[in-house]
CSV table of C-alpha atoms in Angstrom, one decimal:
chain,number,residue,atom,x,y,z
I,1,MET,CA,-0.4,-0.1,-0.1
I,2,LYS,CA,0.7,3.6,-1.0
I,3,ILE,CA,0.3,7.0,0.2
I,4,SER,CA,0.8,9.2,-2.8
I,5,THR,CA,-0.5,13.0,-3.6
I,6,VAL,CA,-2.6,13.4,-6.3
I,7,LEU,CA,-3.3,15.2,-8.8
I,8,LEU,CA,-6.8,16.7,-7.2
I,9,LEU,CA,-7.7,18.8,-10.9
I,10,PHE,CA,-6.5,19.7,-14.4
I,11,THR,CA,-7.8,23.3,-16.3
I,12,ILE,CA,-10.3,22.5,-19.2
I,13,VAL,CA,-11.8,26.3,-20.5
I,14,THR,CA,-11.0,29.3,-18.9
I,15,THR,CA,-12.8,32.8,-18.8
I,16,SER,CA,-12.4,35.6,-16.6
I,17,LEU,CA,-13.8,37.1,-13.5
I,18,LYS,CA,-13.4,39.7,-10.3
I,19,CYS,CA,-13.7,39.6,-6.7
I,20,SER,CA,-12.7,42.0,-3.9
I,21,PHE,CA,-11.4,40.6,-0.2
I,22,CYS,CA,-12.2,43.1,2.1
I,23,GLN,CA,-11.9,46.4,-0.6
I,24,ARG,CA,-8.8,44.6,-2.1
I,25,ILE,CA,-9.5,43.4,-5.7
I,26,VAL,CA,-8.2,39.6,-6.5
I,27,GLU,CA,-7.9,38.9,-9.7
I,28,GLY,CA,-9.8,35.5,-10.7
I,29,HIS,CA,-10.9,33.6,-13.3
I,30,VAL,CA,-13.6,30.6,-13.6
I,31,THR,CA,-12.3,26.5,-15.0
I,32,ASP,CA,-14.1,23.9,-16.1
I,33,SER,CA,-11.8,21.7,-14.5
I,34,LEU,CA,-11.8,18.0,-14.0
I,35,TRP,CA,-12.0,17.1,-10.3
I,36,PHE,CA,-10.8,13.6,-9.8
I,37,ARG,CA,-12.3,12.2,-6.8
I,38,PHE,CA,-16.1,12.7,-8.6
I,39,ASN,CA,-14.6,11.8,-12.4
I,40,MET,CA,-16.1,15.5,-13.9
I,41,ARG,CA,-15.5,18.3,-14.7
I,42,LEU,CA,-16.5,20.8,-11.8
I,43,TRP,CA,-16.8,24.7,-12.7
I,44,THR,CA,-14.6,26.0,-10.6
I,45,PHE,CA,-13.7,29.5,-9.1
I,46,ARG,CA,-10.6,29.9,-8.6
I,47,ILE,CA,-8.0,32.9,-6.7
I,48,ASN,CA,-5.0,33.5,-9.2
I,49,SER,CA,-1.6,31.8,-7.9
I,50,ASN,CA,-0.1,35.6,-8.0
I,51,ASP,CA,-3.2,37.2,-5.2
I,52,ALA,CA,-2.1,37.4,-1.7
I,53,ILE,CA,-4.9,37.3,0.7
I,54,LEU,CA,-4.1,38.9,3.7
I,55,VAL,CA,-6.6,39.8,5.8
I,56,GLU,CA,-9.5,38.0,8.1
I,57,ASN,CA,-13.3,37.6,6.4
I,58,GLY,CA,-12.7,38.9,2.9
I,59,GLU,CA,-15.8,38.6,0.8
I,60,ILE,CA,-16.1,37.4,-2.5
I,61,SER,CA,-17.6,40.6,-4.4
I,62,THR,CA,-19.2,38.3,-7.7
I,63,THR,CA,-22.9,38.3,-8.3
I,64,LYS,CA,-24.7,34.9,-7.0
I,65,ASN,CA,-23.8,31.9,-9.4
I,66,GLU,CA,-25.1,28.6,-9.3
I,67,ALA,CA,-23.5,26.6,-12.0
I,68,ILE,CA,-19.6,26.7,-9.3
I,69,LYS,CA,-19.5,23.9,-8.1
I,70,ALA,CA,-15.9,24.0,-7.1
I,71,LEU,CA,-13.9,26.7,-5.3
I,72,THR,CA,-10.2,26.5,-5.4
I,73,PHE,CA,-6.7,28.4,-4.4
I,74,ASN,CA,-4.0,26.6,-4.6
I,75,ASN,CA,0.0,26.8,-4.2
I,76,ASN,CA,0.4,30.4,-2.9
I,77,LYS,CA,1.6,30.8,-0.2
I,78,ASN,CA,0.1,34.7,0.4
I,79,ILE,CA,-3.2,33.2,0.2
I,80,LYS,CA,-3.6,33.4,5.0
I,81,PHE,CA,-7.3,33.3,4.7
I,82,PRO,CA,-10.5,31.2,3.4
I,83,PRO,CA,-13.0,33.3,2.1
I,84,VAL,CA,-16.5,33.9,4.4
I,85,LYS,CA,-20.2,34.1,3.2
I,86,VAL,CA,-18.9,32.0,0.7
I,87,HIS,CA,-22.6,30.4,0.6
I,88,GLU,CA,-23.7,34.0,-0.7
I,89,LYS,CA,-22.2,33.8,-4.0
I,90,PHE,CA,-21.9,29.9,-4.7
I,91,PRO,CA,-24.6,28.1,-3.1
I,92,ASN,CA,-24.5,24.8,-4.6
I,93,LEU,CA,-20.3,23.9,-4.2
I,94,VAL,CA,-19.4,20.2,-3.5
I,95,ALA,CA,-16.2,21.0,-4.2
I,96,TYR,CA,-13.9,23.5,-1.1
I,97,GLN,CA,-9.5,23.4,-1.6
I,98,ILE,CA,-7.2,25.6,-0.3
I,99,PHE,CA,-3.4,24.2,-0.9
I,100,ASN,CA,-0.1,24.0,-0.5
I,101,CYS,CA,-1.2,27.4,1.3
I,102,SER,CA,-0.1,29.4,4.0
I,103,VAL,CA,-4.2,29.1,6.0
I,104,LYS,CA,-3.6,29.0,9.7
I,105,ASP,CA,-6.4,28.5,11.1
I,106,VAL,CA,-10.0,27.2,9.6
I,107,ARG,CA,-13.5,28.4,11.1
I,108,HIS,CA,-17.6,26.9,10.6
I,109,LYS,CA,-17.4,30.6,8.8
I,110,ASN,CA,-15.4,29.6,6.2
I,111,PHE,CA,-17.6,26.3,5.3
I,112,GLU,CA,-21.2,28.0,6.8
I,113,HIS,CA,-24.6,27.0,5.2
I,114,LEU,CA,-22.8,25.0,2.1
I,115,SER,CA,-24.4,21.4,3.1
I,116,GLU,CA,-23.7,21.0,-0.7
I,117,ILE,CA,-20.0,20.3,-0.4
I,118,GLN,CA,-19.0,16.8,-0.8
I,119,ALA,CA,-14.9,17.0,-1.2
I,120,VAL,CA,-13.0,19.1,1.2
I,121,TYR,CA,-8.8,19.5,0.5
I,122,LEU,CA,-6.6,21.6,2.7
I,123,GLY,CA,-3.6,19.6,3.1
I,124,TYR,CA,-0.3,20.8,3.2
I,125,ASN,CA,-1.0,24.4,5.3
I,126,LEU,CA,0.0,26.0,8.5
I,127,ILE,CA,-3.7,24.0,10.6
I,128,THR,CA,-2.7,23.7,14.3
I,129,HIS,CA,-6.4,22.9,15.5
I,130,ILE,CA,-9.6,22.1,13.7
I,131,SER,CA,-12.8,23.4,15.9
I,132,SER,CA,-15.8,21.3,16.8
I,133,ASP,CA,-17.8,23.3,15.0
I,134,THR,CA,-15.4,23.8,11.5
I,135,PHE,CA,-17.3,21.1,9.6
I,136,ILE,CA,-21.0,20.7,11.5
I,137,ASP,CA,-23.1,22.2,7.9
I,138,LEU,CA,-20.8,19.3,5.8
I,139,PRO,CA,-23.5,16.4,6.2
I,140,LYS,CA,-22.2,15.5,3.0
I,141,LEU,CA,-18.9,15.3,3.6
I,142,LYS,CA,-17.3,12.3,2.3
I,143,PHE,CA,-13.5,13.0,1.2
I,144,LEU,CA,-12.1,15.2,3.4
I,145,SER,CA,-8.0,16.0,3.6
I,146,LEU,CA,-6.1,17.4,6.6
I,147,GLN,CA,-2.4,16.2,5.2
I,148,GLY,CA,0.7,18.2,5.8
I,149,ASN,CA,-0.6,20.7,8.9
I,150,GLN,CA,0.2,21.2,12.0
I,151,LEU,CA,-2.4,19.9,14.1
I,152,GLN,CA,-0.8,18.2,16.7
I,153,SER,CA,-3.9,15.7,18.5
I,154,ILE,CA,-7.2,14.6,17.4
I,155,ASP,CA,-10.3,15.7,20.0
I,156,GLY,CA,-13.5,13.8,20.1
I,157,HIS,CA,-15.4,16.8,18.3
I,158,MET,CA,-13.4,17.3,15.0
I,159,PHE,CA,-15.5,15.1,13.2
I,160,GLU,CA,-18.9,15.5,14.8
I,161,ASN,CA,-21.7,15.0,12.3
I,162,LEU,CA,-19.3,13.4,9.6
I,163,LYS,CA,-21.5,10.7,8.6
I,164,ASN,CA,-21.4,10.3,5.6
I,165,LEU,CA,-17.5,10.9,5.4
I,166,LYS,CA,-15.7,7.9,3.9
I,167,GLU,CA,-12.2,9.1,3.3
I,168,LEU,CA,-10.4,10.9,6.0
I,169,PHE,CA,-5.9,11.8,5.8
I,170,LEU,CA,-4.7,13.5,8.2
I,171,ASN,CA,-1.1,12.3,7.9
I,172,ASP,CA,2.5,14.2,8.1
I,173,ASN,CA,0.9,16.3,10.8
I,174,HIS,CA,1.9,16.2,14.2
I,175,ILE,CA,-0.6,13.7,15.9
I,176,ASN,CA,0.9,13.0,19.3
I,177,PHE,CA,-2.7,12.1,20.5
I,178,ILE,CA,-6.3,10.9,19.7
I,179,SER,CA,-9.3,10.7,21.7
I,180,ARG,CA,-11.1,7.8,21.9
I,181,SER,CA,-14.4,9.0,20.2
I,182,ALA,CA,-13.2,11.1,17.7
I,183,PHE,CA,-14.0,9.1,14.8
I,184,ASP,CA,-17.4,7.7,16.3
I,185,ASP,CA,-19.3,9.4,14.2
I,186,LEU,CA,-17.4,8.7,11.0
I,187,THR,CA,-19.7,5.4,10.4
I,188,GLU,CA,-19.3,5.2,6.9
I,189,LEU,CA,-15.9,5.7,6.5
I,190,ARG,CA,-13.4,3.2,4.3
I,191,ASN,CA,-10.1,4.5,4.2
I,192,ILE,CA,-7.8,6.6,6.5
I,193,SER,CA,-4.4,8.0,6.6
I,194,ILE,CA,-3.3,8.6,10.3
I,195,ALA,CA,0.7,8.0,8.3
I,196,GLU,CA,3.9,9.9,10.0
I,197,ASN,CA,3.0,11.3,12.8
I,198,LYS,CA,4.0,10.9,16.9
I,199,ILE,CA,1.4,8.5,17.8
I,200,GLU,CA,2.7,5.9,20.5
I,201,TYR,CA,-0.4,4.0,21.4
I,202,LEU,CA,-3.8,3.2,20.4
I,203,THR,CA,-7.1,1.0,21.5
I,204,GLU,CA,-10.0,-1.1,19.9
I,205,GLU,CA,-11.7,1.6,21.3
I,206,HIS,CA,-10.1,4.3,18.9
I,207,PHE,CA,-12.4,2.7,16.3
I,208,GLN,CA,-14.8,0.8,17.2
I,209,LYS,CA,-17.6,1.8,15.6
I,210,ASN,CA,-15.4,2.2,12.5
I,211,THR,CA,-16.6,-1.0,11.2
I,212,LYS,CA,-17.5,-0.5,7.7
I,213,LEU,CA,-13.0,0.1,7.3
I,214,GLU,CA,-11.5,-0.6,4.4
I,215,ASN,CA,-7.6,0.5,4.9
I,216,ILE,CA,-5.8,2.1,7.5
I,217,PHE,CA,-2.5,3.4,7.4
I,218,LEU,CA,-0.7,4.2,10.6
I,219,ASN,CA,3.5,3.6,9.1
I,220,ARG,CA,6.1,5.6,9.8
I,221,ASN,CA,5.0,6.7,13.6
I,222,LYS,CA,6.0,6.0,16.6
I,223,ILE,CA,3.5,3.4,18.6
I,224,ARG,CA,4.7,1.6,21.0
I,225,SER,CA,1.3,-0.7,22.2
I,226,LEU,CA,-1.8,-1.5,20.6
I,227,SER,CA,-5.0,-3.7,21.2
I,228,PRO,CA,-4.3,-6.7,19.5
I,229,THR,CA,-8.6,-6.4,19.2
I,230,MET,CA,-8.4,-4.0,17.7
I,231,PHE,CA,-9.1,-5.0,14.0
I,232,ASP,CA,-11.3,-7.6,14.8
I,233,ASN,CA,-15.1,-5.6,13.9
I,234,MET,CA,-13.5,-4.7,10.7
I,235,LYS,CA,-15.3,-7.4,8.1
I,236,LEU,CA,-14.7,-4.9,5.2
I,237,LEU,CA,-11.2,-4.6,6.1
I,238,VAL,CA,-8.2,-5.1,3.4
I,239,GLY,CA,-5.1,-3.5,4.0
I,240,VAL,CA,-3.2,-2.7,7.3
I,241,ASN,CA,-0.1,-0.7,7.3
I,242,LEU,CA,2.1,-1.3,10.0
I,243,LYS,CA,5.3,0.4,8.5
I,244,ASP,CA,8.0,2.1,10.6
I,245,ASN,CA,7.0,2.0,14.0
I,246,LEU,CA,8.5,0.7,17.2
I,247,CYS,CA,6.4,-2.6,18.4
I,248,ILE,CA,6.0,-3.2,15.1
I,249,ASP,CA,6.0,-2.7,11.5
I,250,GLY,CA,4.8,-4.1,9.0
I,251,ASP,CA,1.9,-4.0,5.8
I,252,PHE,CA,-0.7,-6.6,6.8
I,253,TYR,CA,-3.2,-7.5,4.5
I,254,VAL,CA,-5.7,-9.7,2.5
I,255,ASP,CA,-3.8,-11.1,-1.2
I,256,ILE,CA,-7.2,-11.8,-2.7
I,257,GLU,CA,-5.8,-13.9,-5.9
I,258,HIS,CA,-4.5,-16.4,-3.9
I,259,CYS,CA,-7.2,-15.6,-1.5
I,260,ILE,CA,-5.3,-15.6,2.2
I,261,THR,CA,-5.0,-13.2,4.7
I,262,ARG,CA,-2.2,-12.2,7.2
I,263,PHE,CA,-4.5,-10.2,9.8
I,264,SER,CA,-4.1,-13.5,12.1
I,265,GLU,CA,-0.5,-13.3,12.0
I,266,LEU,CA,-0.7,-9.6,12.6
I,267,LYS,CA,-2.8,-10.4,15.4
I,268,GLU,CA,-0.3,-12.9,17.4
I,269,LYS,CA,1.9,-9.3,16.6
I,270,ILE,CA,1.0,-7.9,18.2
I,271,LYS,CA,0.0,-9.3,21.5
I,272,LYS,CA,3.8,-10.4,21.1
I,273,ASP,CA,5.4,-7.3,20.3
I,274,CYS,CA,3.1,-4.7,21.4
């Protein structure tokens, strides 16, 4: 199993548009873009890569456009704040991306009333904390990426109301603590990556409600303690990556071609070494 950064979209057609953040005119444009997570093209509003957003509570000052389905800010270290009241301009967004920028904080006001959103990409920013109500208005969210940020802990309320979430990426942060109830609401979760963090222990309670998990990436942590029964209720599990940890180092999977599994081996190894 490998984790790789996937190119999220590419531009097909471009037209001119202008927007404003706190009375500063920022050049932007609309693109007809292919979003691989949806396998479809979406009309996407994006800010030009040479502009700066340095003030909080900025608003997009274009007219309301119900055809826009995605909002994206890419590869711009001068973008420090997401806009607010986005729903007033683009009420039908299904995808929202702030990728490889300098955003330190995202809040409920950045996503409020965007109830149609299915994918949020916030990878490779400077985010240190996610409040419990940040994603509360996103009941249809299926994909959430927070990889490559500066999160240190995952509390018990961070992912409340995300009952349709299927994929969660928390890899490449500084996480050293995860509440035992952090993933309780994520009953539809299929894939989770918490690789490349500083986690030292996990129990069966951490994934007790995630019975539909198929892949778990826990490689490159500092795990010294695991419960041998933590994977017992996951009947759809295909792979568990535990490479480069302290008490265990391995990639355990179901070999579909030969109808064999290494999960019994994993359980015995946890009992012996962790």
